[in-house]
Coordinates of N, CA and C and ligand atoms in Angstrom, one line a residue:
M635 N -74.1 168.7 -107.3 CA -74.2 169.7 -107.4 C -74.4 170.6 -106.1
I636 N -73.7 171.7 -105.8 CA -73.9 172.5 -104.6 C -74.6 173.7 -104.8
L637 N -75.6 174.1 -104.3 CA -76.0 175.3 -104.7 C -76.6 176.1 -103.7
V638 N -76.4 177.3 -103.7 CA -76.7 178.3 -102.8 C -78.1 179.1 -103.4
L639 N -79.3 179.2 -102.3 CA -80.3 180.0 -102.5 C -80.3 181.1 -101.7
L640 N -80.1 182.4 -102.2 CA -80.0 183.7 -101.6 C -80.9 184.8 -101.9
G641 N -81.5 185.2 -100.8 CA -82.7 186.0 -100.9 C -82.9 186.4 -99.6
P642 N -84.0 187.6 -99.6 CA -84.4 188.0 -98.1 C -85.3 187.0 -97.5
P643 N -85.6 187.4 -96.3 CA -86.7 186.6 -95.6 C -88.1 186.5 -96.4
G644 N -88.5 185.2 -96.7 CA -89.7 185.2 -97.2 C -89.4 185.1 -98.8
A645 N -88.3 185.1 -99.3 CA -88.3 185.0 -101.0 C -88.5 184.0 -101.4
G646 N -88.6 183.0 -100.6 CA -89.4 181.6 -101.3 C -88.3 180.5 -101.1
K647 N -87.1 180.7 -100.5 CA -85.7 179.8 -100.3 C -86.3 178.5 -100.2
G648 N -86.9 178.3 -99.1 CA -87.2 176.9 -98.2 C -88.1 176.3 -99.4
T649 N -89.4 177.0 -99.7 CA -90.3 176.6 -100.8 C -89.5 175.9 -101.9
Q650 N -88.7 177.0 -102.6 CA -88.0 176.3 -103.6 C -87.0 174.9 -103.5
A651 N -86.3 175.2 -102.4 CA -85.3 174.2 -101.9 C -86.2 172.9 -101.6
N652 N -87.3 173.0 -101.2 CA -87.9 171.8 -100.9 C -88.6 171.2 -102.3
L653 N -88.7 171.9 -103.3 CA -89.1 171.3 -104.6 C -88.1 170.7 -105.2
L654 N -86.7 171.5 -105.3 CA -85.7 170.9 -105.8 C -85.5 169.7 -105.3
T655 N -85.4 169.3 -104.2 CA -85.0 167.9 -103.5 C -85.7 166.9 -103.9
K656 N -87.0 167.4 -104.7 CA -87.9 166.1 -104.8 C -87.6 166.1 -106.5
Q657 N -87.0 167.0 -107.0 CA -86.7 167.0 -108.4 C -85.0 166.1 -108.6
R658 N -84.3 166.7 -107.7 CA -83.0 166.2 -107.8 C -82.5 165.6 -106.8
S659 N -81.3 164.8 -106.7 CA -80.7 163.9 -105.6 C -80.0 165.0 -104.9
L660 N -80.7 165.9 -104.2 CA -79.9 167.0 -103.4 C -80.5 167.0 -102.1
V661 N -79.8 167.5 -100.9 CA -80.2 167.4 -99.6 C -80.4 169.0 -99.5
Q662 N -81.5 169.3 -98.6 CA -81.8 170.8 -98.3 C -80.9 171.0 -97.0
L663 N -80.2 172.0 -96.9 CA -79.6 172.4 -95.8 C -80.0 173.7 -95.3
S664 N -81.0 173.7 -94.5 CA -81.2 175.1 -94.0 C -80.9 175.4 -92.6
T665 N -80.1 176.6 -92.5 CA -79.6 176.8 -91.2 C -80.5 177.4 -90.2
G666 N -81.5 178.1 -90.9 CA -82.8 178.3 -90.0 C -83.5 177.1 -89.3
D667 N -83.5 175.9 -90.1 CA -84.4 174.8 -89.5 C -83.3 174.3 -88.4
M668 N -81.9 174.2 -88.8 CA -81.1 173.8 -87.8 C -80.8 174.6 -86.5
L669 N -81.1 175.8 -86.6 CA -80.9 176.6 -85.4 C -82.3 176.4 -84.6
R670 N -83.5 176.3 -85.5 CA -84.7 176.3 -84.6 C -84.6 174.8 -83.9
A671 N -84.2 173.8 -84.6 CA -84.2 172.7 -84.0 C -83.1 172.4 -82.5
A672 N -82.5 173.4 -82.6 CA -81.1 173.4 -81.4 C -82.0 174.3 -80.3
V673 N -82.8 175.2 -80.8 CA -83.6 176.0 -80.0 C -84.5 175.0 -79.2
A674 N -85.3 174.3 -79.8 CA -86.5 173.3 -79.3 C -85.7 172.4 -78.6
A675 N -84.6 171.5 -78.8 CA -84.0 170.8 -78.0 C -83.2 171.2 -76.8
G676 N -83.1 172.8 -76.9 CA -82.5 173.4 -75.6 C -81.1 173.0 -75.3
T677 N -80.1 172.9 -76.6 CA -78.8 172.9 -76.7 C -78.1 174.1 -76.1
A678 N -76.8 174.1 -75.8 CA -76.0 175.3 -75.6 C -76.3 176.5 -76.7
L679 N -76.0 175.7 -78.1 CA -76.1 176.7 -79.1 C -77.6 177.1 -79.3
G680 N -78.7 176.5 -79.1 CA -79.9 176.8 -79.1 C -80.2 178.0 -77.9
R681 N -79.8 177.7 -77.1 CA -79.8 178.9 -75.9 C -79.0 180.2 -76.3
K682 N -78.0 180.1 -76.9 CA -77.4 181.1 -77.4 C -78.2 182.0 -78.5
A683 N -79.0 180.9 -79.4 CA -79.2 181.5 -80.7 C -80.8 182.1 -80.4
G684 N -81.7 181.4 -79.6 CA -82.8 181.7 -79.7 C -83.2 183.2 -79.2
A685 N -82.7 183.9 -78.6 CA -83.1 185.3 -78.3 C -82.7 186.2 -79.3
I686 N -81.6 185.8 -80.0 CA -81.1 186.4 -81.4 C -82.1 186.5 -82.6
M687 N -82.5 185.3 -82.6 CA -83.5 185.0 -83.8 C -84.9 185.6 -83.3
E688 N -85.1 185.7 -82.3 CA -86.5 186.3 -81.9 C -86.3 187.8 -82.3
R689 N -85.2 188.3 -82.1 CA -85.2 189.9 -82.3 C -85.1 190.0 -83.9
G690 N -84.7 188.8 -84.7 CA -84.5 189.0 -86.0 C -83.0 189.6 -86.7
E691 N -82.3 189.4 -85.4 CA -80.8 189.4 -86.0 C -80.0 188.5 -86.4
L692 N -78.9 188.3 -86.7 CA -78.1 187.1 -87.5 C -77.3 186.7 -86.3
V693 N -77.3 185.3 -86.2 CA -76.3 184.7 -85.0 C -75.0 184.8 -85.5
P694 N -74.2 184.9 -84.6 CA -72.7 185.1 -84.6 C -72.2 183.9 -85.7
D695 N -71.4 184.5 -86.6 CA -70.7 183.7 -87.8 C -70.2 182.6 -87.3
D696 N -69.4 182.5 -86.1 CA -68.7 181.2 -85.7 C -69.7 179.9 -85.6
L697 N -70.7 180.4 -84.8 CA -71.7 179.3 -84.1 C -72.5 178.9 -85.7
V698 N -72.6 179.5 -86.6 CA -73.3 179.0 -87.8 C -72.3 178.5 -88.6
I699 N -71.3 178.7 -88.9 CA -70.2 178.3 -89.6 C -70.0 176.6 -89.3
G700 N -69.9 176.8 -87.8 CA -69.6 175.6 -87.0 C -70.7 174.3 -87.5
L701 N -71.8 174.8 -87.3 CA -73.0 174.0 -87.5 C -73.1 173.4 -89.0
I702 N -72.7 174.4 -89.8 CA -72.8 174.0 -91.2 C -71.5 172.7 -91.4
A703 N -70.4 173.2 -90.6 CA -69.1 172.3 -91.1 C -69.5 171.1 -90.6
E704 N -70.0 170.8 -89.7 CA -70.5 169.5 -88.9 C -71.5 169.0 -89.8
R705 N -72.4 169.6 -90.5 CA -73.5 169.0 -91.3 C -73.1 168.5 -92.9
L706 N -72.0 169.4 -93.4 CA -71.5 168.7 -94.4 C -70.7 167.4 -94.4
D707 N -70.4 167.0 -93.0 CA -69.5 165.9 -93.1 C -70.7 164.6 -93.0
Q708 N -71.8 165.0 -92.7 CA -72.8 163.7 -92.4 C -73.0 163.1 -94.0
G709 N -73.1 161.8 -94.1 CA -73.1 161.1 -95.1 C -73.9 161.5 -96.4
D710 N -75.1 162.1 -96.0 CA -76.3 162.1 -96.8 C -75.7 163.5 -97.6
A711 N -74.9 164.5 -97.3 CA -74.5 165.5 -98.0 C -73.5 165.3 -98.9
G712 N -73.3 163.9 -99.2 CA -72.0 163.6 -100.3 C -72.4 163.9 -101.7
Q713 N -73.9 163.6 -101.9 CA -74.4 163.9 -103.2 C -74.5 165.0 -103.7
G714 N -74.6 165.9 -103.0 CA -75.0 167.4 -103.3 C -76.1 167.9 -102.6
Y715 N -76.1 169.1 -102.4 CA -76.9 170.0 -101.5 C -77.2 171.3 -101.9
I716 N -78.1 172.0 -101.6 CA -78.9 173.0 -101.5 C -78.6 174.0 -100.3
L717 N -78.2 175.0 -100.0 CA -77.8 175.8 -99.0 C -78.9 176.9 -99.2
D718 N -79.9 176.7 -98.0 CA -80.8 177.6 -97.9 C -80.7 178.4 -96.6
G719 N -80.2 179.8 -96.8 CA -80.1 180.5 -95.7 C -78.7 180.6 -95.1
F720 N -77.6 180.0 -96.1 CA -76.4 180.1 -95.4 C -75.7 180.0 -97.2
P721 N -74.7 180.9 -97.2 CA -74.0 182.2 -96.2 C -75.0 183.2 -96.2
R722 N -74.9 184.2 -95.2 CA -75.7 185.2 -95.0 C -74.6 186.6 -94.9
T723 N -73.3 186.2 -94.5 CA -72.5 187.5 -94.4 C -71.2 186.9 -95.4
I724 N -70.5 187.9 -95.6 CA -69.2 188.0 -96.5 C -68.4 186.8 -95.7
A725 N -68.4 186.7 -94.4 CA -67.5 186.0 -93.7 C -68.0 184.5 -93.7
Q726 N -69.1 184.4 -93.6 CA -69.9 183.0 -93.9 C -69.4 182.3 -95.5
A727 N -69.5 183.3 -96.3 CA -69.5 182.9 -97.8 C -67.8 182.6 -98.1
E728 N -66.9 183.2 -97.4 CA -65.4 183.1 -97.4 C -65.2 181.8 -96.6
A729 N -65.9 181.5 -95.5 CA -65.6 180.1 -94.8 C -66.2 179.0 -95.5
L730 N -67.4 179.1 -96.4 CA -68.0 178.2 -97.4 C -67.0 177.6 -98.1
D731 N -66.5 178.8 -98.8 CA -65.6 178.5 -99.8 C -64.1 177.7 -99.2
R732 N -63.7 177.9 -98.1 CA -62.7 177.3 -97.3 C -63.1 175.6 -97.0
L733 N -64.7 175.6 -96.6 CA -64.9 174.3 -96.2 C -65.0 173.4 -97.5
L734 N -65.5 173.7 -98.4 CA -65.6 173.2 -99.9 C -64.5 172.9 -100.1
V735 N -63.2 173.7 -100.3 CA -61.9 173.2 -101.0 C -61.6 172.0 -100.0
E736 N -61.4 172.2 -98.6 CA -60.9 171.1 -97.8 C -61.7 169.9 -97.9
R737 N -63.0 169.9 -98.8 CA -63.7 168.4 -99.0 C -63.3 168.2 -100.4
G738 N -62.6 168.8 -101.2 CA -62.4 168.7 -102.6 C -63.6 169.1 -103.7
K739 N -64.6 170.0 -103.2 CA -65.7 170.3 -103.7 C -65.7 171.9 -104.1
Q740 N -66.6 172.2 -104.8 CA -66.7 173.6 -105.3 C -68.1 174.0 -105.3
L741 N -68.4 175.2 -105.1 CA -69.9 175.8 -105.3 C -70.0 175.8 -106.8
D742 N -71.5 175.3 -107.2 CA -71.6 175.3 -108.6 C -72.5 176.7 -109.1
R743 N -73.5 177.0 -108.1 CA -74.4 178.2 -108.6 C -74.8 178.6 -107.2
V744 N -75.1 179.9 -107.6 CA -76.1 180.8 -106.6 C -77.1 181.5 -107.2
I745 N -78.2 181.2 -106.6 CA -79.6 181.7 -107.3 C -80.0 182.9 -106.4
E746 N -80.0 183.9 -107.1 CA -80.5 185.3 -106.1 C -82.2 185.3 -106.5
M747 N -82.8 185.4 -105.3 CA -84.4 185.6 -105.6 C -84.7 186.9 -105.2
K748 N -85.0 187.6 -106.1 CA -85.5 189.2 -106.1 C -87.0 189.3 -105.8
V749 N -87.3 189.8 -104.5 CA -88.7 190.1 -104.3 C -88.7 191.6 -103.8
D750 N -90.1 192.2 -103.8 CA -90.2 193.4 -103.1 C -90.4 193.3 -101.8
D751 N -89.6 194.5 -100.9 CA -89.9 194.2 -99.1 C -91.3 194.0 -98.8
D752 N -92.0 194.9 -99.3 CA -93.4 194.9 -98.9 C -94.1 193.6 -99.1
A753 N -94.0 193.0 -100.1 CA -94.7 191.6 -100.7 C -93.9 190.4 -99.8
L754 N -92.8 190.7 -99.1 CA -92.2 189.8 -98.3 C -93.1 189.8 -96.6
V755 N -93.1 191.3 -96.4 CA -93.7 191.3 -95.0 C -95.5 190.3 -95.2
E756 N -95.9 190.6 -96.2 CA -97.4 189.9 -96.4 C -97.0 188.5 -96.3
R757 N -96.1 188.1 -97.2 CA -95.8 186.7 -97.1 C -95.7 186.0 -95.9
I758 N -94.8 186.7 -95.1 CA -94.2 186.0 -93.8 C -95.2 186.0 -92.8
T759 N -95.9 187.1 -92.9 CA -96.9 187.3 -91.6 C -98.0 186.4 -91.8
G760 N -98.4 186.0 -92.9 CA -99.6 185.1 -93.4 C -99.3 183.6 -93.1
R761 N -97.8 183.2 -92.9 CA -97.3 181.9 -93.0 C -97.7 181.1 -91.6
F762 N -98.2 180.0 -92.0 CA -98.3 179.1 -90.7 C -98.2 177.6 -91.2
A763 N -98.3 176.5 -90.2 CA -97.7 175.3 -90.6 C -98.3 174.2 -89.6
C764 N -98.5 173.2 -90.6 CA -99.2 171.8 -89.3 C -97.9 171.6 -88.3
A765 N -98.3 171.5 -86.9 CA -97.6 171.2 -85.9 C -97.0 169.7 -86.2
H766 N -97.7 168.9 -86.7 CA -97.6 167.7 -86.8 C -96.7 167.3 -88.1
C767 N -96.9 167.7 -89.1 CA -96.3 167.1 -90.4 C -95.4 168.1 -90.9
G768 N -95.6 169.7 -90.6 CA -94.9 170.7 -91.1 C -95.3 171.3 -92.3
E769 N -96.5 170.4 -92.9 CA -96.8 171.6 -94.4 C -97.2 172.7 -93.9
G770 N -96.9 173.3 -94.9 CA -97.0 174.8 -94.8 C -98.2 175.4 -95.4
Y771 N -98.8 176.4 -94.9 CA -100.0 177.0 -95.2 C -99.8 178.6 -95.3
H772 N -100.7 179.4 -96.0 CA -100.6 180.6 -96.1 C -102.1 181.7 -95.8
D773 N -102.3 182.3 -94.6 CA -103.4 183.1 -94.9 C -103.2 184.3 -95.5
P774 N -103.9 184.6 -96.6 CA -105.1 183.9 -97.0 C -105.0 183.3 -98.3
Y775 N -103.6 182.7 -98.7 CA -103.4 182.5 -100.1 C -103.5 180.7 -100.1
K776 N -103.1 180.2 -99.2 CA -103.3 178.7 -99.3 C -103.8 178.1 -97.8
M777 N -105.0 178.1 -97.4 CA -105.5 177.6 -96.4 C -105.8 176.2 -96.6
P778 N -106.0 175.6 -95.6 CA -106.4 173.9 -95.5 C -107.9 173.8 -96.3
K779 N -108.0 172.6 -97.1 CA -109.1 172.4 -97.6 C -110.2 172.5 -96.5
V780 N -110.1 171.8 -95.8 CA -111.2 171.5 -94.6 C -110.6 172.6 -93.4
P781 N -111.6 173.6 -93.2 CA -110.8 174.7 -91.9 C -110.3 173.9 -90.9
G782 N -109.2 174.3 -90.5 CA -108.7 173.8 -89.2 C -108.2 172.2 -89.2
V783 N -108.0 171.7 -90.5 CA -107.5 170.3 -90.6 C -106.4 170.3 -91.9
C784 N -105.1 169.7 -91.2 CA -104.2 169.7 -92.1 C -104.7 168.5 -93.4
D785 N -104.3 169.3 -94.8 CA -104.6 168.4 -96.0 C -103.6 167.4 -96.1
R786 N -102.5 167.2 -95.4 CA -101.6 166.1 -95.7 C -101.8 164.9 -94.8
C787 N -102.0 165.3 -93.4 CA -101.9 164.5 -92.2 C -102.9 164.2 -91.6
G788 N -103.9 165.1 -91.7 CA -105.2 165.4 -90.9 C -105.1 166.2 -89.5
G789 N -103.6 166.6 -89.2 CA -103.5 167.2 -87.8 C -104.4 168.7 -87.7
T790 N -104.6 168.8 -86.5 CA -105.5 169.9 -86.0 C -104.9 170.9 -85.5
N791 N -103.4 170.8 -85.1 CA -102.8 172.2 -84.1 C -101.7 172.8 -85.4
F792 N -101.6 173.9 -85.4 CA -101.1 174.6 -86.5 C -100.0 175.6 -85.6
V793 N -99.2 175.8 -86.1 CA -97.8 176.9 -85.5 C -97.7 178.0 -86.4
R794 N -97.2 179.2 -85.5 CA -96.4 180.1 -86.4 C -95.2 180.6 -85.8
R795 N -94.2 180.8 -86.8 CA -92.8 180.8 -85.9 C -92.9 182.2 -85.4
K796 N -92.0 182.1 -84.1 CA -92.2 183.4 -83.2 C -91.5 184.6 -83.9
D797 N -90.5 184.6 -85.0 CA -90.1 185.5 -85.6 C -90.8 186.1 -86.8
D798 N -91.9 185.7 -86.7 CA -92.8 186.0 -88.0 C -93.7 187.1 -88.1
T799 N -93.7 187.8 -86.7 CA -94.5 189.0 -86.7 C -93.9 190.0 -87.4
E800 N -95.0 191.4 -87.9 CA -94.2 192.2 -88.8 C -92.9 193.1 -88.3
E801 N -93.1 193.4 -86.8 CA -91.7 194.0 -86.3 C -90.4 193.2 -86.7
V802 N -90.5 191.9 -86.2 CA -89.6 191.3 -86.3 C -88.9 190.9 -87.9
V803 N -90.1 191.0 -88.7 CA -89.8 190.5 -90.1 C -88.8 191.9 -90.9
R804 N -89.3 193.2 -90.5 CA -88.9 194.4 -90.5 C -87.4 194.3 -90.1
A805 N -86.9 193.7 -89.0 CA -85.6 193.6 -88.4 C -84.9 192.7 -89.3
R806 N -85.3 191.6 -89.8 CA -84.8 190.5 -90.5 C -84.4 191.0 -92.2
L807 N -85.6 192.0 -92.5 CA -84.8 192.8 -93.7 C -84.0 193.4 -93.6
K808 N -84.0 194.3 -92.2 CA -82.9 195.1 -92.1 C -81.3 194.6 -92.2
A809 N -81.3 193.4 -91.5 CA -80.2 192.5 -91.6 C -79.9 191.9 -92.7
Y810 N -80.9 191.7 -93.8 CA -80.9 191.1 -95.0 C -79.8 192.1 -95.9
H811 N -80.3 193.3 -95.9 CA -80.0 194.3 -96.6 C -78.5 194.9 -96.1
A812 N -78.2 195.0 -94.9 CA -77.1 195.5 -94.5 C -75.9 194.5 -94.6
Q813 N -76.5 193.0 -94.4 CA -75.4 191.8 -93.8 C -75.0 191.0 -95.2
T814 N -76.2 190.7 -95.9 CA -76.5 189.7 -96.7 C -76.4 190.1 -98.2
E815 N -76.8 191.2 -98.3 CA -76.9 191.6 -99.8 C -75.4 191.7 -100.5
P816 N -74.5 192.1 -99.6 CA -73.3 192.4 -100.4 C -72.5 190.8 -100.8
L817 N -73.3 189.8 -100.5 CA -72.9 188.7 -101.3 C -73.2 188.5 -102.6
I818 N -74.3 189.5 -103.2 CA -74.5 189.5 -104.6 C -73.1 189.9 -105.4
G819 N -72.7 190.7 -105.1 CA -71.3 191.4 -105.5 C -70.3 190.1 -105.4
Y820 N -70.1 189.6 -104.5 CA -69.3 188.6 -104.0 C -69.3 187.2 -105.0
Y821 N -70.5 186.9 -105.3 CA -70.6 185.8 -106.2 C -70.8 186.3 -107.6
K822 N -71.4 187.3 -107.9 CA -71.1 188.1 -109.2 C -69.6 188.0 -109.6
A823 N -68.5 188.1 -108.7 CA -67.5 188.3 -109.1 C -66.7 187.0 -109.2
Q824 N -67.5 186.1 -108.7 CA -67.0 184.5 -109.1 C -67.8 183.9 -110.3
G825 N -68.6 184.7 -110.8 CA -69.2 184.4 -112.0 C -70.2 183.0 -111.8
K826 N -70.6 182.9 -110.6 CA -71.4 182.0 -110.2 C -73.1 182.4 -110.3
L827 N -73.3 183.7 -110.0 CA -74.7 184.3 -109.7 C -75.6 184.2 -111.1
R828 N -76.9 183.9 -110.5 CA -78.0 184.0 -111.6 C -79.3 184.5 -110.5
G829 N -79.8 185.3 -111.2 CA -80.9 185.9 -110.7 C -82.4 185.6 -111.4
V830 N -83.4 185.1 -110.6 CA -84.6 184.9 -110.9 C -85.7 186.0 -110.1
D831 N -86.8 185.8 -111.1 CA -87.8 186.9 -110.4 C -88.9 186.3 -109.4
G832 N -88.5 186.4 -108.1 CA -89.0 185.6 -106.9 C -90.4 186.2 -107.0
M833 N -91.1 187.1 -107.7 CA -92.5 187.6 -107.5 C -93.3 186.8 -108.2
A834 N -92.8 186.0 -109.2 CA -93.8 185.2 -110.0 C -94.5 183.9 -109.2
D835 N -95.2 183.2 -109.8 CA -95.9 181.9 -109.1 C -95.0 181.3 -108.6
I836 N -95.1 180.5 -107.7 CA -94.3 179.1 -107.2 C -93.8 178.5 -108.2
A837 N -94.6 178.0 -109.2 CA -94.0 177.1 -110.5 C -93.3 178.1 -111.5
L838 N -93.6 179.1 -111.6 CA -92.5 179.8 -112.4 C -91.3 180.1 -111.9
V839 N -91.1 180.5 -110.7 CA -89.9 180.5 -110.0 C -89.4 179.3 -110.2
Q840 N -90.0 177.9 -109.9 CA -89.0 176.6 -110.0 C -88.7 176.7 -111.5
K841 N -89.4 176.9 -112.3 CA -89.0 176.7 -114.0 C -87.7 177.8 -114.2
A842 N -87.8 178.9 -113.5 CA -86.7 179.8 -114.0 C -85.4 179.2 -113.1
I843 N -85.4 178.6 -112.0 CA -84.4 178.3 -111.3 C -83.9 177.1 -112.2
N844 N -84.5 176.1 -112.6 CA -84.1 175.1 -113.3 C -83.5 175.6 -114.5
Q845 N -83.9 176.4 -115.4 CA -83.2 176.7 -116.5 C -81.9 177.4 -116.0
A846 N -81.6 178.3 -115.1 CA -80.3 178.8 -114.4 C -79.7 177.5 -114.1
L847 N -80.0 176.6 -113.5 CA -79.1 175.3 -113.6 C -78.9 174.5 -114.4
D848 N -79.7 174.2 -115.6 CA -79.4 173.7 -116.7 C -79.5 174.6 -118.0
P849 N -78.8 175.5 -118.4 CA -79.3 176.4 -119.4 C -79.0 175.5 -120.7
P850 N -80.1 176.0 -121.7 CA -80.3 175.3 -122.7 C -79.0 175.3 -123.8
E851 N -78.7 174.0 -124.4 CA -77.5 173.8 -125.2 C -77.1 175.3 -125.8
G852 N -75.8 175.7 -125.7 CA -75.5 176.9 -126.7 C -75.7 178.3 -125.7
A853 N -76.5 178.1 -124.5 CA -76.4 179.4 -124.3 C -75.3 179.6 -123.3
H854 N -75.2 181.1 -123.1 CA -73.8 181.9 -122.6 C -72.7 181.6 -123.3
K855 N -72.9 181.1 -124.7 CA -71.6 180.6 -125.4 C -70.9 182.0 -126.1
P856 N -69.7 182.2 -126.3 CA -69.4 183.6 -126.6 C -69.7 183.6 -128.3
P857 N -70.1 184.8 -128.7 CA -70.5 184.8 -130.0 C -69.7 184.1 -131.0
N858 N -68.5 184.5 -131.0 CA -67.4 183.7 -131.9 C -66.8 182.2 -131.6
S859 N -67.4 181.8 -130.8 CA -66.8 180.6 -130.3 C -66.8 179.3 -131.4
P860 N -66.1 178.3 -131.6 CA -66.5 177.4 -132.5 C -67.8 176.6 -132.2
G861 N -68.3 175.9 -133.1 CA -69.3 175.1 -133.1 C -70.7 175.9 -132.9
Ligands
AP5_1872 P1 -84.4 181.5 -91.7 O1 -85.2 180.1 -91.2 O2 -83.3 181.0 -93.0 O3 -85.4 182.5 -92.4 P2 -85.5 183.3 -93.5 O4 -84.2 183.7 -94.4 O5 -85.8 184.8 -92.9 O6 -86.2 182.7 -94.4 P3 -87.7 182.3 -94.5 O7 -87.7 180.8 -93.9 O8 -88.9 183.3 -93.6 O9 -88.2 182.3 -96.0 P4 -87.9 181.9 -97.4 O10 -87.2 182.6 -98.1 O11 -87.4 180.4 -96.9 O12 -89.5 181.9 -98.0 P5 -90.4 180.4 -97.9 O13 -90.4 179.6 -98.7 O14 -90.6 179.9 -96.4 O15 -83.7 182.4 -90.9 C1 -84.3 182.5 -89.5 C2 -83.3 183.2 -88.2 O16 -82.3 182.2 -88.1 C3 -82.7 184.4 -88.9 O17 -83.3 185.7 -88.9 C4 -81.2 184.4 -88.3 O18 -81.4 184.8 -86.8 C5 -81.0 182.8 -88.1 N1 -80.0 182.3 -89.1 C6 -80.6 181.4 -89.9 N2 -79.5 181.2 -91.0 C7 -78.5 182.1 -90.7 C8 -77.3 182.4 -90.8 N3 -76.6 181.6 -91.9 N4 -76.3 183.1 -90.0 C9 -76.7 183.8 -89.1 N5 -78.0 183.7 -88.7 C10 -79.0 182.8 -89.1 O19 -91.7 181.4 -98.0 C11 -92.3 182.1 -97.2 C12 -93.8 182.3 -97.5 O20 -94.3 182.7 -98.8 C13 -94.6 181.1 -97.4 O21 -95.9 181.1 -96.8 C14 -94.6 180.7 -99.0 O22 -95.7 179.6 -99.1 C15 -94.8 181.7 -99.7 N6 -94.1 181.8 -101.1 C16 -93.1 181.2 -101.5 N7 -92.8 181.5 -102.6 C17 -93.8 182.3 -103.1 C18 -93.9 182.7 -104.3 N8 -93.4 182.9 -105.3 N9 -95.2 183.6 -104.5 C19 -96.1 183.6 -103.1 N10 -95.9 183.2 -102.4 C20 -94.8 182.3 -102.0

């Protein structure tokens, strides 16, 4: 299965992609994570992308498309994957269609996660993670059980993303509405789009995504179809 999670910053794409990888044999492909790794490693791509990301703008299409094209050819992506944060522009969506055709594959589903802008700002500015194992936390909704100690690995250092300040989140939301939202119409026209309420609890969002991926027998059947 090849799946796109589409939604604004903080909609819960990473959270849900992570849960889906545990339920299904799918790999999570997050362009945000790949770009942050390139920035941390100081590669040529990372040097180009870092300042753009800190401003909350989108990294140029050709750089991101090249990154994804390379990643699709790694062995572990053969079983199916969840694209988290890609595509983000019509040009990226068209490139994805081409990349999949070249590999004899097709996109199965696009899940649009719908969330209010104000809730997103609160979600993102409260987010932090363990510097050692990456376990995610949220101030005030999900704090470590022992203050200052990671529940998963016992680490005591925590990090926040540089682009998680309110000012940059507002810029990321602006980029989403201007450049990424048009993908809703693009995928609706392909009949691949399903929407879920991203404002619900994490477990309910997960359930709604699973229902959109495996609709109950008989769902979406035309009224006069046989059987
Ligand atoms: P990227 O890393 O993709 O960031 P993003 O899209 O802004 O999304 P986030 O990772 O912030 O949020 P999310 O939707 O994954 O939410 P999460 O699950 O973490 O991109 C960063 C930057 O890289 C971009 O700005 C751009 O510069 C560049 N970039 C990346 N891809 C690109 C591309 N294709 N083209 C060009 N540039 C690109 O959840 C957020 C918080 O909410 C967490 O604290 C979580 O615990 C909490 N939460 C999740 N779900 C719920 C829920 N249902 N209820 C309550 N809280 C919840």
